[in-house]
Amino acid sequence: MLSAVEMSRLTMAGSHSDLDEALRLCADLGNVHITPYSGDTEGIVVGTPHPDADAVSTMLSKVRSVNSALKCVNKEGPVSSKSVKKAISDTFPEKVDSITEIISKKSDAEAEISRLEERVSILSTIAPLNIPLELMTEISSVDVYLAETSKSGKAFQVFGELKSRIEMHVSEKVVAVACQGKDSAEVQMAMGELGAKPIQIPSGKGKPSELHAKAVKDIAKSEKLIADCESKMSSWVQSHGRMSLAVQEHLERENEILTGHTLCATSAHAYAMDAWLPTSEADHVRSVLSKVSSHLKIEKFVEEHGHGDHDDHHHETEYPPVEYDTMEITRHASVLTNLVGRPKYGSIDPTSMLAFTFPIFYGLILGDAGYGLVIMLLALLLKSKMGHDPMGAVGSRILMNMGIATFIVGVLTAEAFGFVIEDWAPFASFYDALYSATHHSLTGTVFEEWFGLSHTYLPFHRAGGALQDYILLSIYLGCAHLLVGFIIGFINVFKAHGIVAAFFEKGSWLLILIGGSAHILRFITDDSYGTFEGSVWSIMVIVGVICLIYGLAVYEGFGWLGGIIMGPIETFGLLANTLSYLRVMAVGVAGVKIAEIGNEMGFHGMADAVSSGDYLVAVLCFLIWIGVQVFALALGLLSPSIHAVRLHFVEWMGKFYDGSGQEFTPIGGRPLHVEGH
């Protein structure tokens, strides 16, 4: 759950004549990730694709283009491999060619409309001149200038005496001038004085008004053609869209198999393949591939221990690709992990933790039951529209978890759409009982005395009397979150390089974080405790800084001078990381206040206007209220997401995460639309 699937290395060689079958068997197994051959040995070269690869690639390109243009979807589940192969061998290629022609016609018609619309715009501008186009384009001895200007009324004044040597026509915002070549410079200067914008004279013969009418008719014809094409495309998607996606997946698999030779080392008589596979599948893979190999070896990957410059092998280690091994309930969060790269093989995978902590952080920031319900409804809408697509399903799942967390926190804070709902009739008895149960159990307890939380009872009014507790809780949350991050980092370094490296690289940070947090907490909660008073906690911080300096100097390669300089600076950086969690409080309170202002200006103003009979003002206040609520919700979807992501990816994962892992991509891909390979 907290680590990737355990991998083993497969080394296989055999007769060159068996390579095609070997690649197909690997694809059928669905769990063999082939490492491309990149050696340079005399007589051994990279393999060449199968002769059928070009035909498959051409067909695949056509199908991909069709699926992209038509946005085909598959809501009915996978198609059998037998049906897909039959379709490809029968008439499906012809169907693809026919719909490709229709798509091309639609594209050409759209381009033609774009050209005609530009022509219509120009013709409508120059139509008032009523000058046939051939007079402006086909008289070689005359230069013609056509321009648009807002100062056309001043044209005769600007051209002055030049009017006697030129032919000029003026209409509203358009000036046309015909002149001999010797007068061109003066004409251009006059046009410039008018601030005229040149117009490209359209091609054709006849009056602009007649050509304009023809262009409009041509646009209508193209629009009709587009409508016909879209109707045929829609019908094609209904009849063949599902199969088209299945065909694409099948062809992609075939293309990988037929071009898989380029991943292998080959000679005149033999091939060699280097690959990775899940250790749990080793016996099955061995039994299948032994039929097409003369040499087959499967070894479990074991990392060589060492650290930095003390071990040259550390830099040369080829790590296996990474396959997530998370529970079904948390697998969706791998999308978040992938944003910063897959975890390095052998390190702890934070995906399962992210699945819970990300929506919790989001909920703690937004914390409104009303917005939580809206977000859950949006998640359901997204699932209904895009649930058939894997990314759509994952997105709706993440959004639903965010909505649930927001709703729960909103219930605990008694907030809904910016209203405090604890005194509302339907909820009053619930919140009275909640207050009695939590207030009396908190007052005077060690929890209050040790952590300084005197208002942390339910309902928790984060923008009211509990604001100070909200600040402290944000800091405590940050300390706990960072503590988990450093512990994970300690385990990662311990597994890779041993206990000594782990202590100086991550243990030093644990000492600083725990000691510093406890020291500051004691100062906050104990008035008799001085800021710089010595204690076991302050000693822990000093020891931690010394260990950090040593770790930076020896294990991180900074040298002693660099370690002495950077150690204290990095320590203050940890303080900044911790204080960064105050954004939970700051963004949360800002959201509450925005909603409160909207309610005060809009909802309460509307209620006052209705009671006084001023219904126009009531409508205006209602629109203000709805507008602020929509803005608050949009901001609530965006801002808390950004801050929750930052707190995880920057503050937390920066303490332990190495996103250099390579994705595990078995040859043949993962079936989605085709079954029975």
XYZ file of C-alpha atoms in Angstrom:
677
model
C 0.000 0.000 0.000
C 2.864 2.404 0.834
C 5.316 1.032 -1.716
C 5.368 0.163 -5.399
C 4.845 -3.303 -6.826
C 7.984 -5.385 -6.284
C 9.840 -5.864 -9.570
C 12.186 -8.470 -11.010
C 14.523 -8.214 -13.976
C 13.969 -10.446 -16.983
C 16.850 -11.243 -19.305
C 15.928 -13.372 -22.304
C 17.592 -14.483 -25.510
C 16.686 -16.852 -28.302
C 16.550 -17.536 -32.006
C 15.787 -14.516 -34.200
C 12.950 -16.475 -35.819
C 11.163 -16.628 -32.431
C 11.246 -12.853 -31.773
C 7.797 -12.146 -33.272
C 6.177 -14.820 -31.136
C 8.144 -13.725 -28.050
C 6.880 -10.148 -28.376
C 3.302 -11.331 -28.839
C 3.517 -13.586 -25.795
C 4.885 -10.669 -23.746
C 1.920 -8.572 -24.871
C -0.506 -11.380 -24.021
C 1.011 -11.622 -20.530
C 0.341 -7.900 -20.072
C 3.031 -7.479 -17.419
C 6.358 -7.254 -19.269
C 7.986 -3.810 -19.476
C 10.764 -3.991 -22.072
C 13.814 -1.778 -21.583
C 15.054 -0.364 -24.926
C 18.409 -1.690 -26.061
C 21.008 1.066 -26.280
C 24.280 -0.867 -26.453
C 27.018 -0.527 -29.028
C 28.435 -3.968 -29.684
C 29.852 -5.103 -33.020
C 27.467 -7.434 -34.790
C 24.557 -6.637 -32.421
C 22.088 -3.954 -33.517
C 18.645 -2.641 -32.671
C 15.945 -4.739 -34.306
C 13.880 -3.555 -37.269
C 10.060 -3.438 -37.187
C 7.946 -6.207 -38.674
C 7.014 -5.634 -42.356
C 3.327 -5.321 -41.404
C 4.045 -2.411 -39.063
C 3.653 0.253 -41.761
C 0.143 -0.879 -42.723
C -0.957 -1.057 -39.081
C 0.568 2.354 -38.355
C -1.247 3.916 -41.347
C -4.586 2.466 -40.282
C -3.972 3.496 -36.672
C -3.271 7.077 -37.748
C -6.598 7.220 -39.611
C -8.596 5.767 -36.708
C -6.947 8.090 -34.180
C -7.775 11.070 -36.376
C -11.412 9.970 -36.671
C -11.805 9.346 -32.936
C -10.246 12.695 -32.133
C -12.435 14.606 -34.603
C -15.645 12.826 -33.613
C -14.886 12.635 -29.889
C -16.055 9.028 -29.770
C -17.031 7.585 -26.395
C -17.659 4.096 -25.093
C -20.345 3.917 -22.419
C -21.217 0.268 -22.994
C -17.987 -1.407 -21.927
C -15.291 -3.336 -23.783
C -15.734 -5.149 -27.104
C -14.503 -8.706 -27.580
C -11.171 -9.108 -29.327
C -12.787 -11.501 -31.800
C -15.345 -8.864 -32.842
C -12.648 -6.230 -33.281
C -10.503 -8.464 -35.483
C -13.543 -9.397 -37.566
C -14.478 -5.732 -38.041
C -10.953 -4.869 -39.193
C -10.873 -7.744 -41.662
C -14.351 -6.900 -43.021
C -15.584 -3.413 -43.853
C -14.429 -1.214 -40.976
C -11.430 0.244 -42.900
C -13.846 1.360 -45.646
C -16.114 2.911 -43.023
C -13.150 4.825 -41.626
C -12.236 6.069 -45.106
C -15.817 7.209 -45.757
C -16.126 9.134 -42.494
C -12.646 10.592 -43.006
C -13.852 12.015 -46.326
C -16.903 13.522 -44.610
C -14.708 15.048 -41.878
C -12.459 16.502 -44.584
C -15.481 18.006 -46.402
C -16.659 19.624 -43.183
C -13.197 21.022 -42.516
C -12.944 22.404 -46.062
C -16.412 23.959 -45.754
C -15.437 25.644 -42.484
C -12.302 27.038 -44.123
C -14.384 28.249 -47.062
C -16.852 29.988 -44.732
C -13.991 31.714 -42.955
C -12.663 32.960 -46.322
C -16.122 34.026 -47.510
C -16.933 35.852 -44.293
C -13.791 37.907 -44.734
C -14.805 38.596 -48.356
C -18.338 39.575 -47.296
C -16.926 41.984 -44.730
C -14.792 43.744 -47.351
C -17.502 43.781 -50.012
C -20.071 45.208 -47.601
C -17.607 47.971 -46.767
C -16.909 48.979 -50.381
C -20.412 48.316 -51.766
C -21.530 51.967 -51.307
C -18.838 53.018 -53.840
C -20.686 50.985 -56.510
C -17.479 50.572 -58.549
C -17.067 47.298 -60.493
C -14.071 45.360 -59.190
C -12.520 44.943 -62.652
C -12.087 48.723 -62.865
C -9.976 48.594 -59.715
C -7.880 45.563 -60.639
C -7.555 45.176 -64.419
C -6.338 48.598 -65.666
C -2.559 48.273 -65.624
C -1.825 51.921 -66.428
C -3.638 53.171 -63.323
C -2.794 52.715 -59.639
C -5.845 52.186 -57.439
C -5.927 52.830 -53.697
C -8.811 51.629 -51.547
C -8.916 52.457 -47.856
C -11.176 52.705 -44.836
C -11.173 55.876 -42.738
C -13.347 57.602 -40.187
C -12.402 60.980 -41.775
C -13.867 60.322 -45.232
C -15.817 63.597 -45.020
C -12.516 65.509 -45.101
C -11.157 63.662 -48.143
C -11.843 66.410 -50.715
C -10.274 69.009 -48.431
C -7.159 66.907 -47.775
C -6.562 66.003 -51.433
C -6.977 69.703 -52.461
C -5.496 70.496 -55.897
C -4.617 66.825 -56.363
C -8.304 66.166 -57.121
C -7.858 67.506 -60.649
C -5.268 64.807 -61.477
C -7.008 61.808 -59.924
C -10.311 59.957 -59.955
C -11.727 59.792 -56.416
C -14.888 58.199 -55.018
C -15.921 58.711 -51.406
C -18.652 57.090 -49.354
C -19.172 56.688 -45.637
C -15.827 55.536 -44.149
C -14.396 54.466 -47.555
C -12.194 56.313 -50.039
C -11.184 54.982 -53.473
C -8.571 56.767 -55.558
C -7.306 56.024 -59.101
C -4.197 57.869 -60.254
C -1.211 57.714 -62.545
C 2.041 56.314 -61.183
C 3.655 59.768 -60.896
C 0.953 60.866 -58.410
C 1.105 57.712 -56.230
C 3.365 59.215 -53.582
C 1.104 62.246 -53.062
C -1.985 60.009 -52.898
C -0.379 57.815 -50.244
C 0.578 60.895 -48.202
C -3.008 62.178 -48.373
C -4.343 58.784 -47.349
C -1.957 58.812 -44.401
C -3.196 62.242 -43.366
C -6.726 60.811 -43.314
C -5.521 57.956 -41.088
C -6.779 55.526 -43.731
C -6.433 51.753 -43.323
C -5.724 50.032 -46.691
C -8.280 47.510 -47.946
C -7.185 44.514 -50.013
C -9.235 44.734 -53.221
C -11.201 41.458 -53.601
C -10.837 39.339 -56.722
C -13.657 38.965 -59.246
C -15.680 40.983 -61.697
C -18.866 42.921 -61.176
C -20.323 45.313 -58.662
C -19.482 44.707 -54.980
C -23.165 44.500 -54.036
C -23.753 41.650 -56.523
C -20.602 39.802 -55.415
C -21.642 40.357 -51.808
C -25.003 38.674 -52.431
C -23.262 35.739 -54.147
C -20.808 35.308 -51.256
C -23.692 35.273 -48.771
C -25.411 32.532 -50.807
C -22.147 30.543 -50.922
C -21.864 30.809 -47.129
C -25.382 29.437 -46.780
C -24.461 26.503 -49.059
C -21.343 25.758 -47.004
C -23.333 25.948 -43.792
C -25.829 23.459 -45.182
C -22.958 21.174 -46.198
C -21.526 21.400 -42.669
C -24.924 20.573 -41.161
C -25.222 17.536 -43.442
C -21.705 16.408 -42.540
C -22.356 16.834 -38.827
C -25.537 14.790 -39.134
C -23.638 11.977 -40.873
C -20.818 12.208 -38.326
C -23.287 11.979 -35.448
C -24.928 8.916 -36.992
C -21.514 7.334 -37.549
C -20.561 7.876 -33.888
C -23.812 6.264 -32.759
C -23.262 3.243 -35.000
C -19.497 2.797 -34.926
C -18.000 5.031 -32.188
C -17.605 2.265 -29.616
C -16.049 -0.080 -32.163
C -13.760 2.692 -33.406
C -12.278 3.143 -29.927
C -11.846 -0.609 -29.613
C -10.166 -0.767 -33.033
C -7.803 2.042 -32.037
C -6.825 0.217 -28.851
C -6.319 -3.048 -30.772
C -4.195 -1.329 -33.433
C -2.105 0.436 -30.785
C -1.419 -2.950 -29.232
C -0.542 -4.470 -32.595
C 1.679 -1.508 -33.426
C 3.594 -1.950 -30.172
C 4.071 -5.656 -30.874
C 5.147 -5.174 -34.492
C 7.574 -2.363 -33.630
C 8.752 -4.034 -30.410
C 11.750 -5.334 -32.343
C 13.279 -1.857 -31.969
C 13.451 -2.408 -28.209
C 15.529 -5.581 -28.562
C 19.117 -6.351 -29.464
C 19.406 -8.541 -32.552
C 22.056 -10.254 -34.621
C 21.805 -12.288 -37.780
C 20.584 -15.350 -35.884
C 19.523 -14.317 -32.366
C 17.741 -11.730 -30.264
C 18.171 -10.527 -26.674
C 15.618 -8.732 -24.511
C 15.947 -6.899 -21.194
C 12.701 -6.271 -19.292
C 10.981 -5.817 -15.926
C 7.994 -7.651 -14.507
C 6.180 -7.926 -11.161
C 7.997 -10.419 -8.941
C 4.717 -12.126 -8.102
C 4.296 -13.041 -11.792
C 7.806 -14.429 -12.268
C 6.908 -18.141 -12.305
C 4.055 -17.685 -14.768
C 6.152 -15.507 -17.081
C 8.997 -18.034 -16.964
C 6.690 -20.889 -17.947
C 5.243 -18.939 -20.898
C 8.403 -17.373 -22.327
C 10.632 -20.407 -21.936
C 9.006 -21.762 -25.115
C 10.520 -18.989 -27.260
C 13.900 -18.537 -25.582
C 17.102 -20.487 -25.216
C 18.193 -18.380 -22.256
C 15.825 -16.915 -19.659
C 16.770 -15.425 -16.298
C 14.540 -13.651 -13.786
C 16.181 -11.928 -10.785
C 14.510 -9.933 -8.036
C 15.804 -6.355 -7.950
C 18.015 -5.577 -4.958
C 19.352 -2.055 -4.519
C 23.020 -1.620 -3.718
C 23.436 0.417 -0.541
C 25.699 3.393 -0.375
C 25.511 7.149 -0.312
C 26.488 9.967 -2.587
C 30.095 10.155 -3.654
C 31.029 7.351 -1.265
C 29.576 4.812 -3.659
C 29.965 5.104 -7.414
C 27.474 2.292 -7.972
C 24.726 4.455 -6.465
C 24.783 6.675 -9.532
C 24.819 3.782 -11.992
C 21.929 1.809 -10.530
C 19.160 1.197 -13.048
C 15.937 1.250 -11.096
C 12.870 -0.719 -12.148
C 9.804 1.105 -13.481
C 7.152 1.933 -10.914
C 3.718 0.345 -10.745
C 1.388 1.694 -8.044
C 0.299 -0.840 -5.444
C -2.439 1.108 -3.695
C -5.802 -0.071 -2.437
C -8.802 0.346 -4.710
C -10.230 2.993 -2.382
C -7.148 5.215 -2.771
C -6.030 4.401 -6.337
C -7.597 7.565 -7.739
C -5.070 9.688 -5.837
C -2.264 8.427 -8.100
C -3.359 11.219 -10.465
C -2.233 13.717 -7.825
C 1.050 11.896 -7.215
C 1.782 11.828 -10.949
C 1.729 15.634 -10.998
C 5.162 15.568 -9.321
C 6.353 12.336 -10.953
C 6.134 8.731 -9.861
C 7.955 7.882 -6.626
C 11.447 6.485 -6.981
C 11.401 2.697 -6.843
C 12.008 1.444 -3.313
C 10.795 4.630 -1.603
C 7.522 5.082 0.253
C 4.584 5.921 -1.998
C 2.454 8.719 -0.447
C -0.539 8.097 -2.733
C -2.663 6.335 -0.094
C -2.050 9.163 2.381
C -2.755 11.828 -0.253
C -6.126 10.217 -0.931
C -7.206 11.183 2.593
C -5.130 14.246 3.532
C -5.731 16.258 0.348
C -9.549 16.408 0.698
C -9.170 16.929 4.466
C -6.921 19.965 3.936
C -9.311 21.258 1.277
C -12.278 20.782 3.609
C -10.498 22.497 6.504
C -9.915 25.553 4.307
C -13.342 25.832 2.650
C -15.358 24.301 5.509
C -18.901 25.189 4.432
C -21.700 22.592 4.440
C -23.650 24.369 1.690
C -20.676 24.608 -0.667
C -19.819 21.002 0.196
C -23.257 19.873 -1.017
C -22.854 21.869 -4.239
C -19.412 20.339 -4.859
C -20.847 16.848 -4.342
C -23.578 17.628 -6.877
C -20.927 18.870 -9.318
C -19.040 15.602 -8.796
C -22.172 13.609 -9.607
C -22.730 15.753 -12.721
C -19.139 15.193 -13.835
C -19.526 11.454 -13.297
C -22.724 11.351 -15.345
C -21.085 13.258 -18.209
C -17.581 11.777 -18.165
C -17.775 8.730 -15.905
C -17.149 6.428 -18.880
C -13.699 7.974 -19.292
C -11.040 6.860 -16.752
C -9.850 10.417 -16.126
C -13.435 11.641 -15.792
C -14.173 8.921 -13.233
C -11.034 9.785 -11.252
C -11.802 13.512 -11.389
C -15.365 12.988 -10.149
C -14.060 10.758 -7.340
C -11.560 13.367 -6.143
C -14.184 16.132 -6.406
C -16.677 14.033 -4.437
C -14.147 13.468 -1.635
C -13.435 17.207 -1.544
C -17.181 17.892 -1.254
C -17.658 15.323 1.520
C -14.759 16.738 3.557
C -16.038 20.288 3.049
C -19.540 19.260 4.129
C -18.301 17.512 7.300
C -16.149 20.485 8.332
C -19.068 22.796 7.523
C -21.310 20.814 9.872
C -18.681 21.055 12.630
C -18.343 24.818 12.113
C -22.114 25.340 11.683
C -21.604 27.184 8.384
C -23.669 26.889 5.205
C -23.374 29.373 2.298
C -21.752 31.799 4.727
C -24.618 31.640 7.247
C -24.108 30.476 10.824
C -26.804 27.827 11.154
C -26.499 26.696 14.780
C -29.545 28.759 15.848
C -31.727 27.730 12.920
C -34.740 25.747 14.102
C -33.956 22.466 12.299
C -30.413 22.351 13.725
C -30.646 24.104 17.108
C -31.115 20.983 19.244
C -28.290 19.158 17.423
C -25.817 21.972 18.017
C -26.951 22.440 21.632
C -26.156 18.791 22.292
C -22.868 19.065 20.401
C -21.878 22.140 22.407
C -22.711 20.510 25.726
C -20.781 17.366 24.860
C -17.611 19.119 23.659
C -17.476 22.314 25.753
C -17.685 20.685 29.159
C -15.256 17.928 28.217
C -12.682 20.502 27.031
C -12.788 23.173 29.737
C -9.985 22.833 32.276
C -8.493 19.728 30.670
C -4.868 18.959 29.929
C -5.766 19.494 26.269
C -6.570 23.128 27.013
C -3.661 23.699 29.371
C -0.985 22.074 27.234
C -2.021 23.335 23.824
C -3.675 26.659 24.685
C -6.929 25.720 22.948
C -9.704 27.254 25.006
C -12.337 27.540 22.250
C -11.840 24.256 20.421
C -15.303 22.909 21.012
C -18.196 22.390 18.621
C -19.591 24.215 16.794
C -16.184 25.721 16.011
C -16.633 29.389 15.024
C -13.400 29.850 13.131
C -14.016 33.498 12.203
C -15.380 34.345 15.653
C -14.243 33.491 19.165
C -12.231 30.481 18.004
C -9.985 32.461 15.636
C -6.956 32.169 17.940
C -7.526 28.432 18.239
C -7.892 28.261 14.456
C -4.426 29.820 14.122
C -2.906 27.408 16.622
C -4.605 24.392 15.073
C -3.220 25.358 11.651
C 0.290 25.442 13.109
C -0.209 22.150 14.948
C -1.499 20.600 11.752
C 1.616 21.813 9.949
C 3.931 20.407 12.600
C 2.191 17.023 12.502
C 2.171 16.948 8.698
C 5.860 17.846 8.452
C 6.677 15.306 11.178
C 5.113 12.554 9.081
C 7.054 13.812 6.048
C 10.395 13.674 7.878
C 9.616 10.205 9.258
C 8.907 8.989 5.717
C 12.136 10.638 4.562
C 14.034 8.912 7.397
C 12.652 5.529 6.328
C 13.504 6.189 2.660
C 17.113 7.122 3.420
C 17.442 4.245 5.902
C 16.272 1.732 3.285
C 18.607 3.144 0.632
C 21.720 4.139 2.590
C 21.543 2.866 6.170
C 20.839 4.187 9.654
C 23.757 6.638 9.904
C 22.858 8.524 6.735
C 19.185 8.485 7.739
C 19.978 10.004 11.135
C 22.110 12.863 9.847
C 19.945 13.627 6.791
C 16.455 13.296 8.295
C 16.904 12.541 11.995
C 18.498 15.957 12.449
C 15.331 17.571 11.060
C 13.182 15.478 13.395
C 15.180 16.743 16.364
C 14.822 20.351 15.194
C 11.101 20.051 14.451
C 10.130 18.229 17.647
C 12.407 20.276 19.899
C 11.528 23.601 18.314
C 7.781 22.924 18.335
C 7.795 21.804 21.968
C 9.945 24.773 23.012
C 7.644 27.308 21.337
C 4.524 25.527 22.622
C 5.820 25.696 26.181
C 6.548 29.404 25.747
C 2.967 29.995 24.507
C 1.231 28.048 27.255
C 3.541 28.788 30.237
C 3.950 32.450 31.185
C 6.918 31.642 33.410
C 8.873 30.128 30.552
C 11.342 32.453 28.773
C 11.971 32.536 25.048
C 15.636 31.591 25.331
C 15.389 29.576 28.506
C 17.340 26.332 28.424
C 15.449 23.053 28.444
C 15.591 19.561 27.038
C 13.699 20.911 23.993
C 16.139 23.724 23.256
C 19.039 21.293 23.679
C 17.323 18.993 21.185
C 17.212 21.861 18.674
C 20.913 22.644 19.142
C 21.876 18.990 18.714
C 19.657 18.807 15.643
C 21.337 21.826 14.035
C 24.796 20.374 14.702
C 23.742 17.054 13.162
C 22.239 18.925 10.216
C 25.507 20.773 9.603
C 27.362 17.459 9.636
C 24.814 15.881 7.304
C 25.021 18.763 4.824
C 28.822 18.762 4.936
C 29.418 15.021 4.639
C 26.328 13.408 3.089
C 24.971 16.200 0.906
C 28.347 17.312 -0.423
C 28.225 20.940 0.799
C 31.574 20.751 2.581
C 32.158 22.015 6.102
C 31.969 25.698 5.179
C 28.774 25.144 3.235
C 27.298 23.054 6.047
C 28.093 25.679 8.687
C 26.514 28.411 6.556
C 23.520 26.490 5.248
C 22.614 24.617 8.451
C 21.186 27.618 10.369
C 19.646 29.029 7.171
C 17.868 25.741 6.463
C 16.631 25.694 10.052
C 14.867 29.004 9.560
C 13.524 27.590 6.296
C 11.781 24.905 8.342
C 10.133 27.647 10.400
C 8.865 29.202 7.162
C 7.535 25.813 6.042
C 5.643 25.438 9.316
C 4.195 28.943 9.234
C 3.083 28.278 5.639
C 0.309 26.123 7.105
C -1.272 29.341 8.408
C -2.767 29.584 4.922
C -5.320 27.011 6.143
C -6.575 29.637 8.589
C -6.034 32.711 6.407
C -7.743 31.416 3.277
C -10.521 29.821 5.339
C -11.341 33.049 7.193
C -11.172 35.061 3.958
C -13.734 32.726 2.380
C -16.024 33.033 5.398
C -15.873 36.832 5.309
C -16.575 37.019 1.564
C -19.700 34.894 2.010
C -20.740 36.911 5.088
C -20.432 40.216 3.205
C -22.516 38.809 0.355
C -25.182 37.658 2.794
C -25.223 40.997 4.589
C -25.421 43.078 1.407
C -27.578 40.705 -0.583
C -29.739 38.362 1.486
C -30.386 40.587 4.490
C -30.757 43.636 2.262
C -33.296 41.698 0.193
C -35.214 40.693 3.327
C -35.317 44.326 4.547
C -36.438 45.554 1.111
C -39.244 42.982 0.920
C -40.478 43.877 4.411
C -40.578 47.560 3.433
C -42.266 46.850 0.080
C -39.333 48.057 -2.061
C -39.371 45.145 -4.490
C -37.022 46.676 -7.069
C -34.300 46.970 -4.437
C -35.147 43.428 -3.315
C -34.506 42.092 -6.830
C -31.229 44.017 -7.007
C -30.120 42.654 -3.617
C -31.089 39.140 -4.675
C -28.901 39.416 -7.785
C -26.030 40.723 -5.636
C -26.468 37.815 -3.219
C -26.498 35.189 -5.967
C -23.522 36.830 -7.675
C -21.437 36.833 -4.494
C -22.398 33.224 -3.755
C -21.358 32.118 -7.246
C -18.105 34.053 -6.900
C -17.468 32.583 -3.444
C -18.123 29.067 -4.732
C -15.849 29.540 -7.764
C -13.148 30.947 -5.504
C -13.792 28.099 -3.074
C -13.205 25.534 -5.815
C -9.975 27.162 -6.979
C -8.162 28.783 -4.063
C -8.351 25.999 -1.420
C -7.324 23.484 -4.099
C -4.206 25.491 -4.941
C -3.233 25.906 -1.286
C -3.932 22.267 -0.409
C -1.780 21.215 -3.374
C 1.031 23.533 -2.305
C 1.030 22.305 1.288
C 1.347 18.732 0.026
C 3.668 19.078 -2.958
C 5.971 21.826 -1.671
C 5.951 21.846 2.120
C 5.299 18.154 2.816
C 6.598 16.084 -0.095
C 9.659 18.296 -0.344
C 10.845 16.636 2.868
C 11.009 13.125 1.467
C 9.797 12.749 -2.112
C 11.873 11.802 -5.132
C 9.658 11.823 -8.213
C 12.194 10.262 -10.579
C 10.345 6.959 -10.956
C 9.634 5.654 -14.457
C 6.107 4.535 -15.276
C 5.592 0.784 -15.669
C 4.314 0.379 -19.239
C 3.984 -3.252 -20.281
C 4.175 -3.929 -23.998
C 0.697 -4.166 -25.469
C -0.745 -1.617 -23.066
C -3.619 -1.979 -20.633
C -6.986 -3.048 -22.122
C -9.868 -0.625 -21.712
C -12.105 -1.035 -24.745
C -11.080 -4.557 -25.830
C -11.358 -7.788 -23.873
C -10.087 -11.264 -24.636
C -6.609 -10.462 -25.972
